[in-house]
Coordinates of C-alpha atoms and ligand atoms in Angstrom, one line a residue:
X1202 CA -81.6 134.0 -54.4
X1203 CA -81.3 137.8 -54.6
X1204 CA -79.5 140.5 -56.8
X1205 CA -76.5 141.4 -55.8
X1206 CA -75.2 138.0 -54.9
X1207 CA -76.7 136.5 -57.8
X1208 CA -73.9 139.0 -59.6
X1209 CA -71.8 137.6 -57.4
X1210 CA -72.2 134.6 -58.8
X1211 CA -72.2 135.4 -62.1
X1212 CA -68.9 137.3 -62.0
X1213 CA -67.0 134.9 -60.4
X1214 CA -65.6 137.3 -58.3
X1215 CA -63.5 136.3 -55.7
X1216 CA -60.5 138.2 -55.5
X1217 CA -59.6 137.2 -52.5
X1218 CA -58.0 133.7 -52.1
X1219 CA -59.0 132.5 -48.2
X1220 CA -56.2 129.6 -47.2
X1221 CA -58.3 126.5 -47.3
X1222 CA -59.0 123.6 -45.4
X1223 CA -55.8 121.3 -46.1
X1224 CA -52.9 123.2 -43.6
X1225 CA -50.5 120.4 -42.9
X1226 CA -51.6 119.7 -38.9
X1227 CA -54.7 118.6 -40.3
X1228 CA -53.5 116.2 -43.3
X1229 CA -54.7 113.3 -41.5
X1230 CA -58.0 115.0 -40.5
X1231 CA -58.3 116.4 -44.5
X1232 CA -57.9 113.0 -45.7
X1233 CA -60.0 111.0 -44.2
X1234 CA -63.4 114.3 -44.6
X1235 CA -61.7 113.4 -48.4
X1236 CA -62.1 110.1 -48.3
X1237 CA -65.4 110.0 -46.3
X1238 CA -67.2 112.8 -48.4
X1239 CA -66.6 110.6 -52.3
X1240 CA -67.7 107.2 -50.5
X1241 CA -71.3 108.6 -49.1
X1242 CA -74.0 110.7 -51.2
X1243 CA -73.1 113.5 -52.0
X1244 CA -76.6 116.0 -52.7
X1245 CA -77.1 119.1 -53.0
X1246 CA -81.3 120.4 -53.1
X1247 CA -81.1 124.1 -54.8
X1248 CA -78.9 125.2 -57.6
X1249 CA -80.1 128.3 -59.7
X1250 CA -77.8 126.3 -62.6
X1251 CA -79.8 126.7 -65.1
X1252 CA -80.3 129.8 -66.2
X1253 CA -76.9 130.0 -66.9
X1254 CA -77.8 126.9 -70.1
X1255 CA -79.8 128.9 -71.1
X1256 CA -76.8 132.2 -71.3
X1257 CA -75.7 131.9 -75.3
X1258 CA -71.6 130.8 -75.5
X1259 CA -71.7 129.1 -71.4
X1260 CA -72.2 125.1 -71.4
X1261 CA -72.1 122.9 -69.0
X1262 CA -70.0 120.3 -70.7
X1263 CA -67.2 122.1 -70.2
X1264 CA -64.5 122.8 -67.6
X1265 CA -64.9 126.3 -66.1
X1266 CA -62.2 127.4 -63.6
X1267 CA -62.9 128.6 -60.2
X1268 CA -63.5 132.3 -59.6
X1269 CA -62.9 133.3 -63.4
X1270 CA -64.9 136.0 -64.6
X1271 CA -68.7 133.9 -66.1
X1272 CA -67.6 130.7 -65.0
X1273 CA -70.4 129.7 -62.4
X1274 CA -70.4 128.5 -59.5
X1275 CA -70.4 124.6 -61.4
X1276 CA -70.7 123.4 -64.9
X1277 CA -70.5 118.4 -65.1
X1278 CA -66.5 118.2 -65.0
X1279 CA -65.9 120.8 -62.5
X1280 CA -69.3 119.2 -60.0
X1281 CA -67.4 115.5 -60.4
X1282 CA -64.3 116.7 -59.7
X1283 CA -65.5 118.6 -56.6
X1284 CA -67.5 115.3 -55.4
X1285 CA -71.4 116.3 -55.9
X1286 CA -72.7 113.4 -57.1
X1287 CA -76.2 114.9 -56.9
X1288 CA -78.2 117.9 -57.3
X1289 CA -81.6 119.5 -57.6
X1290 CA -81.9 122.4 -60.8
X1291 CA -83.6 124.9 -60.3
X1292 CA -85.9 125.9 -62.6
X1293 CA -86.5 128.8 -61.0
X1294 CA -89.3 132.3 -62.7
X1295 CA -89.4 135.1 -61.3
X1296 CA -92.8 136.1 -59.5
X1297 CA -94.9 138.6 -62.0
X1298 CA -97.8 140.1 -62.2
X1299 CA -101.0 137.4 -61.5
X1300 CA -102.4 137.9 -64.4
X1301 CA -103.9 135.2 -67.5
X1302 CA -101.1 136.6 -69.4
X1303 CA -98.1 136.8 -66.3
X1304 CA -99.0 133.6 -65.9
X1305 CA -99.2 132.2 -69.0
X1306 CA -95.5 134.2 -69.2
X1307 CA -94.6 132.5 -65.8
X1308 CA -95.7 129.0 -67.7
X1309 CA -93.0 129.3 -71.3
X1310 CA -90.5 130.2 -68.8
X1311 CA -90.6 127.3 -66.6
X1312 CA -91.1 125.0 -70.0
X1313 CA -88.1 126.3 -71.7
X1314 CA -86.3 125.6 -69.1
X1315 CA -87.3 122.1 -69.0
X1316 CA -86.5 122.0 -72.4
X1317 CA -82.8 122.9 -71.7
X1318 CA -82.2 120.7 -68.8
X1319 CA -83.3 117.9 -71.6
X1320 CA -81.5 119.0 -73.8
X1321 CA -78.6 118.8 -71.1
X1322 CA -78.9 115.6 -70.8
X1323 CA -79.0 114.4 -74.5
X1324 CA -75.8 116.2 -75.2
X1325 CA -73.6 114.7 -72.0
X1326 CA -74.9 111.7 -71.8
X1327 CA -71.5 110.3 -70.5
X1328 CA -71.9 112.4 -67.6
X1329 CA -75.4 112.9 -66.5
X1330 CA -78.0 111.5 -66.1
X1331 CA -81.7 112.6 -64.3
X1332 CA -82.5 111.5 -60.9
X1333 CA -86.6 111.1 -60.5
X1334 CA -86.0 109.2 -57.3
X1335 CA -83.1 109.0 -54.5
X1336 CA -82.5 104.7 -56.7
X1337 CA -82.6 106.8 -59.6
X1338 CA -79.5 108.7 -57.5
X1339 CA -77.7 105.8 -56.2
X1340 CA -77.6 104.2 -59.7
X1341 CA -76.0 107.6 -61.6
X1342 CA -73.7 107.1 -58.7
X1343 CA -72.6 104.2 -59.3
X1344 CA -71.7 104.4 -63.6
X1345 CA -69.8 108.1 -61.9
X1346 CA -72.5 110.0 -63.3
X1347 CA -74.0 113.4 -61.8
X1348 CA -77.6 112.9 -61.5
X1349 CA -79.8 115.3 -62.0
X1350 CA -83.1 116.2 -60.4
X1351 CA -85.6 119.2 -61.0
X1352 CA -87.1 121.5 -58.5
X1353 CA -88.9 124.3 -59.6
X1354 CA -88.9 127.7 -57.6
X1355 CA -91.6 129.1 -57.6
X1356 CA -95.1 127.9 -58.4
X1357 CA -95.7 130.8 -60.1
X1358 CA -95.8 129.0 -63.8
X1359 CA -98.7 126.6 -62.7
X1360 CA -100.9 129.5 -62.3
X1361 CA -103.9 128.7 -61.2
X1362 CA -104.1 125.6 -63.6
X1363 CA -104.3 122.1 -61.1
X1364 CA -103.0 120.3 -64.7
X1365 CA -100.4 122.0 -64.9
X1366 CA -99.3 120.7 -61.4
X1367 CA -99.7 116.8 -63.4
X1368 CA -97.7 118.0 -65.9
X1369 CA -94.7 120.0 -64.8
X1370 CA -94.4 116.7 -62.7
X1371 CA -94.7 114.3 -66.0
X1372 CA -91.7 116.9 -67.1
X1373 CA -90.0 115.3 -64.1
X1374 CA -89.8 118.2 -61.6
X1375 CA -89.6 116.8 -58.1
X1376 CA -90.2 119.5 -55.4
X1377 CA -92.5 123.4 -56.0
X1378 CA -91.3 125.9 -54.5
X1379 CA -95.1 126.8 -53.2
X1380 CA -93.4 131.5 -53.2
X1381 CA -90.0 133.1 -54.1
X1382 CA -89.5 137.0 -53.2
X1383 CA -92.8 138.0 -53.3
X1384 CA -97.0 136.4 -53.0
X1385 CA -98.1 134.9 -54.9
X1386 CA -101.4 132.6 -55.9
X1387 CA -100.6 129.6 -53.9
X1388 CA -99.6 131.6 -50.5
X1389 CA -97.5 134.3 -49.3
X1390 CA -93.6 135.1 -49.6
X1391 CA -91.9 135.8 -46.8
X1392 CA -90.0 138.9 -48.2
X1393 CA -92.6 140.4 -49.9
X1394 CA -91.1 144.1 -48.7
X1395 CA -94.9 145.8 -50.3
X1396 CA -97.7 143.9 -49.1
X1397 CA -95.5 143.1 -45.6
X1398 CA -99.2 141.5 -44.6
X1399 CA -99.1 137.5 -43.7
X1400 CA -102.1 136.7 -45.7
X1401 CA -100.7 132.2 -45.3
X1402 CA -101.7 129.6 -47.6
X1403 CA -105.3 130.7 -49.9
X1404 CA -107.3 128.7 -51.0
X1405 CA -105.7 127.7 -54.2
X1406 CA -102.4 126.8 -52.3
X1407 CA -104.3 123.9 -50.4
X1408 CA -105.2 122.2 -53.4
X1409 CA -102.2 123.0 -54.3
X1410 CA -99.6 121.6 -51.7
X1411 CA -102.5 118.8 -51.8
X1412 CA -101.8 117.9 -55.2
X1413 CA -98.0 117.4 -54.1
X1414 CA -99.1 114.3 -52.2
X1415 CA -101.2 112.9 -54.6
X1416 CA -98.7 112.6 -57.2
X1417 CA -95.6 111.9 -54.6
X1418 CA -93.5 115.6 -55.2
X1419 CA -91.6 117.1 -52.7
X1420 CA -93.7 121.0 -50.8
X1421 CA -90.6 122.9 -49.9
X1422 CA -91.1 125.8 -47.7
X1423 CA -87.9 128.0 -48.0
X1424 CA -89.1 131.7 -48.9
X1425 CA -92.6 131.2 -48.3
X1426 CA -94.1 133.4 -44.2
X1427 CA -94.0 132.1 -41.1
X1428 CA -97.8 131.4 -42.2
X1429 CA -97.4 129.7 -45.5
X1430 CA -94.9 126.9 -43.2
X1431 CA -97.9 126.7 -40.2
X1432 CA -100.1 126.2 -42.5
X1433 CA -98.0 124.4 -45.0
X1434 CA -96.9 122.0 -42.1
X1435 CA -100.8 121.5 -41.1
X1436 CA -102.4 120.7 -44.1
X1437 CA -99.2 118.1 -45.8
X1438 CA -99.9 114.6 -45.4
X1439 CA -96.0 113.9 -46.5
X1440 CA -92.8 115.4 -44.9
X1441 CA -92.1 118.6 -46.3
X1442 CA -88.5 120.3 -47.0
X1443 CA -86.8 123.9 -46.7
X1444 CA -84.2 123.1 -49.3
X1445 CA -82.1 126.2 -48.9
X1446 CA -82.7 128.4 -46.1
X1447 CA -80.7 128.9 -42.3
X1448 CA -81.3 128.6 -38.7
X1449 CA -83.3 132.3 -37.9
X1450 CA -82.0 131.6 -33.8
X1451 CA -78.1 132.7 -35.1
X1452 CA -79.4 134.8 -38.2
X1453 CA -82.5 137.0 -37.3
X1454 CA -83.1 136.3 -41.8
X1455 CA -87.5 136.0 -42.7
X1456 CA -85.5 133.8 -45.3
X1457 CA -84.6 131.7 -42.1
X1458 CA -86.3 128.9 -40.3
X1459 CA -86.9 130.2 -36.1
X1460 CA -86.7 127.2 -33.8
X1461 CA -90.1 126.8 -33.5
X1462 CA -90.6 125.8 -36.8
X1463 CA -86.9 123.0 -37.0
X1464 CA -89.4 122.2 -34.4
X1465 CA -92.6 122.1 -36.2
X1466 CA -89.8 120.3 -38.9
X1467 CA -89.0 117.4 -37.4
X1468 CA -91.9 116.8 -35.6
X1469 CA -93.4 116.6 -39.8
X1470 CA -90.5 114.0 -40.4
X1471 CA -89.3 117.1 -43.3
X1472 CA -85.9 118.4 -43.1
X1473 CA -83.8 121.4 -43.8
X1474 CA -81.2 121.8 -46.1
X1475 CA -78.3 124.6 -45.3
X1476 CA -78.2 127.6 -47.8
X1477 CA -74.9 128.5 -48.2
X1478 CA -75.5 132.3 -49.0
X1479 CA -73.4 134.6 -46.8
X1480 CA -76.5 137.0 -45.6
X1481 CA -78.5 134.0 -44.4
X1482 CA -75.6 132.4 -42.5
X1483 CA -74.3 136.1 -41.3
X1484 CA -76.2 139.4 -41.7
X1485 CA -73.6 141.8 -42.6
X1486 CA -73.4 145.7 -40.8
X1487 CA -75.0 147.8 -42.3
X1488 CA -73.1 149.3 -44.7
X1489 CA -74.6 151.9 -46.3
X1490 CA -72.5 153.6 -49.6
X1491 CA -72.6 149.6 -50.7
X1492 CA -76.6 149.7 -50.6
X1493 CA -76.3 153.3 -51.9
X1494 CA -74.5 152.6 -54.6
X1495 CA -76.0 148.7 -56.0
X1496 CA -78.9 150.5 -55.1
X1497 CA -78.2 152.9 -58.4
X1498 CA -76.5 150.7 -60.2
X1499 CA -79.6 148.0 -60.0
X1500 CA -82.3 151.3 -60.8
X1501 CA -80.8 151.9 -64.0
X1502 CA -80.3 148.0 -65.0
X1503 CA -83.9 148.2 -64.2
X1504 CA -84.9 151.4 -66.6
X1505 CA -82.3 150.7 -69.2
X1506 CA -82.9 147.2 -69.4
X1507 CA -86.4 145.9 -67.7
X1508 CA -83.9 144.0 -65.3
X1509 CA -80.7 141.5 -65.5
X1510 CA -82.4 139.1 -67.5
X1511 CA -83.3 141.9 -69.8
X1512 CA -79.6 142.0 -70.3
X1513 CA -78.5 140.3 -73.4
X1514 CA -75.9 141.8 -74.9
X1515 CA -72.4 140.4 -74.6
X1516 CA -70.2 144.4 -73.9
X1517 CA -73.1 145.2 -72.2
X1518 CA -73.0 142.9 -69.6
X1519 CA -69.3 142.6 -69.3
X1520 CA -69.5 146.4 -68.5
X1521 CA -72.5 145.5 -65.4
X1522 CA -70.6 143.0 -64.2
X1523 CA -67.1 145.7 -63.9
X1524 CA -69.6 147.8 -62.3
X1525 CA -70.7 145.7 -59.8
X1526 CA -67.2 144.1 -59.3
X1527 CA -65.9 147.7 -58.9
X1528 CA -68.1 148.6 -55.9
X1529 CA -67.4 145.7 -54.6
X1530 CA -64.3 146.5 -54.6
X1531 CA -64.8 150.2 -53.1
X1532 CA -67.3 148.7 -50.4
X1533 CA -66.7 145.1 -49.0
X1534 CA -68.1 142.7 -47.0
X1535 CA -66.2 141.3 -44.4
X1536 CA -66.1 137.5 -45.7
X1537 CA -68.2 134.8 -43.9
X1538 CA -66.8 131.1 -44.4
X1539 CA -67.9 127.8 -43.8
X1540 CA -67.3 127.7 -40.7
X1541 CA -69.9 130.0 -39.6
X1542 CA -72.0 127.8 -41.6
X1543 CA -71.6 124.5 -40.2
X1544 CA -72.0 126.4 -36.9
X1545 CA -75.9 126.9 -38.2
X1546 CA -76.1 122.9 -38.8
X1547 CA -74.8 122.4 -35.4
X1548 CA -77.4 125.1 -34.4
X1549 CA -80.3 122.8 -35.7
X1550 CA -78.1 119.3 -34.8
X1551 CA -78.6 120.3 -31.2
X1552 CA -82.6 121.6 -31.5
X1553 CA -84.2 119.3 -34.0
X1554 CA -81.5 115.9 -34.3
X1555 CA -79.3 115.0 -37.5
X1556 CA -81.7 113.1 -39.6
X1557 CA -83.7 116.5 -40.3
X1558 CA -80.4 118.7 -42.0
X1559 CA -79.0 119.2 -44.9
X1560 CA -77.5 121.3 -48.4
X1561 CA -78.6 123.1 -50.4
X1562 CA -76.3 126.0 -51.6
X1563 CA -77.7 128.0 -53.9
X1564 CA -75.6 127.5 -55.9
X1565 CA -75.3 130.4 -59.4
X1566 CA -78.5 131.9 -57.0
X1567 CA -75.8 133.9 -54.5
X1568 CA -74.5 130.8 -52.9
X1569 CA -70.9 130.6 -52.2
X1570 CA -68.3 131.2 -49.3
X1571 CA -65.2 133.3 -48.7
X1572 CA -64.3 129.5 -48.7
X1573 CA -66.6 127.1 -50.8
X1574 CA -66.3 129.2 -53.8
X1575 CA -67.5 127.2 -56.3
X1576 CA -68.4 122.9 -56.3
X1577 CA -65.0 122.2 -56.2
X1578 CA -64.8 123.0 -52.9
X1579 CA -67.8 121.6 -51.1
X1580 CA -65.2 118.8 -49.6
X1581 CA -64.2 121.5 -47.4
X1582 CA -68.2 121.4 -45.8
X1583 CA -67.4 117.7 -45.1
X1584 CA -63.4 119.0 -43.2
X1585 CA -65.2 121.2 -40.8
X1586 CA -68.0 119.1 -39.6
X1587 CA -65.2 115.8 -39.2
X1588 CA -62.9 118.5 -37.3
X1589 CA -65.8 118.7 -35.5
X1590 CA -66.4 115.5 -34.2
X1591 CA -69.0 114.6 -37.2
X1592 CA -68.8 110.2 -37.7
X1593 CA -68.9 109.1 -41.6
X1594 CA -72.8 108.1 -40.7
X1595 CA -73.8 111.9 -39.6
X1596 CA -72.1 112.9 -42.4
X1597 CA -74.0 110.2 -44.5
X1598 CA -77.3 112.1 -43.8
X1599 CA -76.2 115.7 -43.5
X1600 CA -74.9 115.3 -47.2
X1601 CA -78.3 113.1 -48.6
X1602 CA -79.3 110.5 -46.4
X1603 CA -81.7 112.7 -45.2
X1604 CA -82.9 114.1 -48.3
X1605 CA -83.0 110.5 -50.4
X1606 CA -85.0 109.1 -46.7
X1607 CA -87.7 112.3 -47.0
X1608 CA -87.8 112.0 -50.9
X1609 CA -88.8 108.5 -50.3
X1610 CA -91.4 108.5 -48.1
X1611 CA -92.6 111.4 -50.2
X1612 CA -93.4 108.5 -53.4
X1613 CA -94.1 105.7 -50.8
X1614 CA -97.2 108.3 -49.7
X1615 CA -98.4 108.9 -52.9
X1616 CA -101.6 107.8 -54.3
X1617 CA -101.1 105.3 -55.9
Ligands
ZN2357 ZN1 -84.1 130.8 -53.7

C-alpha cells in the first residue's frame, strides 16, 4: 500500500472509462469466461477494506457505485456482483515507534479492527460469514455468502509478546505479513528508505515464524526484504505465501519477487498472489511535477493532521480528496490494464508453473487497474486468462485452488 494509491481508492477516482473486455467479437469467449468465473472458487488474499469499516457513514452492507467518490473498491453486494467468493480482510497497522507504548497502541488498533470485523459478520449474517479454513470458504460459497478471512498486515501489533500470536490466532487471523513499509522487530522491510541495510529476520522474528507454523497460520512474505524472505524460507517448515506481490523481472520494484525468489517459493510449495496495483505491475515513467505536487500535499496533511488517518472531519476529507483529484488530473499517469497484470501471471507460470500463483488485489489499499477499478470488474482478469488460452482447471487454480491448497497444508502441518 502506498499513500497516493490509497487515496485513489478512497476517491474511487476513475475519471476515464476504458472499454471493458466485452467487445462483440469476443462474445462467446467472454460468455465462457463469465461462466468459469462464477463456477470456480474465487479468493482474493489481500484487501484493505477494513479501514473503510472504521469510516463514519460508510456501510459495507450497502451497494456503492463503481468509481463514485468515496465508494471504495468493494462492499458485500458488489463482491457478490463481481463473483468474488472469499477475501482476506487485512488488519493493517502502520509501523510506528518500536517502544512499549508504540507496540501497545498498535495492539489496541488491531483489536479495534478485529472488533469491527466481528461486528460486520454479526450485522450481515445473510451476506457473509467468517472463514477460518478452506472448507469454510467452500461451505459459504454454497450458501451464496461471502467468506471473510482475516490476515494481519504488519506483525507490529504482536509486539514482543509470544502470547499475542496465539491471541490473534484465536481472533481469527490466519496469516501475518511479517513487516510493512518499514523495518520492525520481526524483520527488515523491502522499502525502508531511512535504513536501507538489510539484516533479514531477527531472533524474535524466528520465534514468530516458528509459532505461526505451530499454530497453522500462514507466513506472508510480501513487503519483507530479500534477505528476510530467504531467512523465512530457510526456517519455515510450512509453505509460505506472498499475499500481494508481482514479478520483479517485469517490474523492478523491491516489493516484487525476483526469479530467484520465485524458484525458492516453488521449492517451498508456496504461492505468490499477484497484486493488481499499477505501480507494481508497470513502473510509472518519471513525473517530477506530479511527485512534487503530491509531496507538498502529503507534507501538509502530515503537518496538519499527523497523516491521512488523522483527517476525521468529513468536510476536510472531501476538500483534500478534491485537491488530490486536481493534482491527478493535472499530472496524469499512463493507465495500466488487466493485460499488463496477466503478463505477470504468464511470466510466473512460465518460471515456476501453474501451481504457485494466485491473486491478491490490494483493493482499498491502492489496488485497481484502469479496466479493473473495483471488485465488480475482477471478471476482466478471467476474460484475459481465457483469451490467452488458460484452461478451466488452470483458471480455478489461479483464482483459489492454489491458495486454498497452501492454506490447508499449513493447517495440516500445525502442531496438534
Ligand atoms: Zn501492502
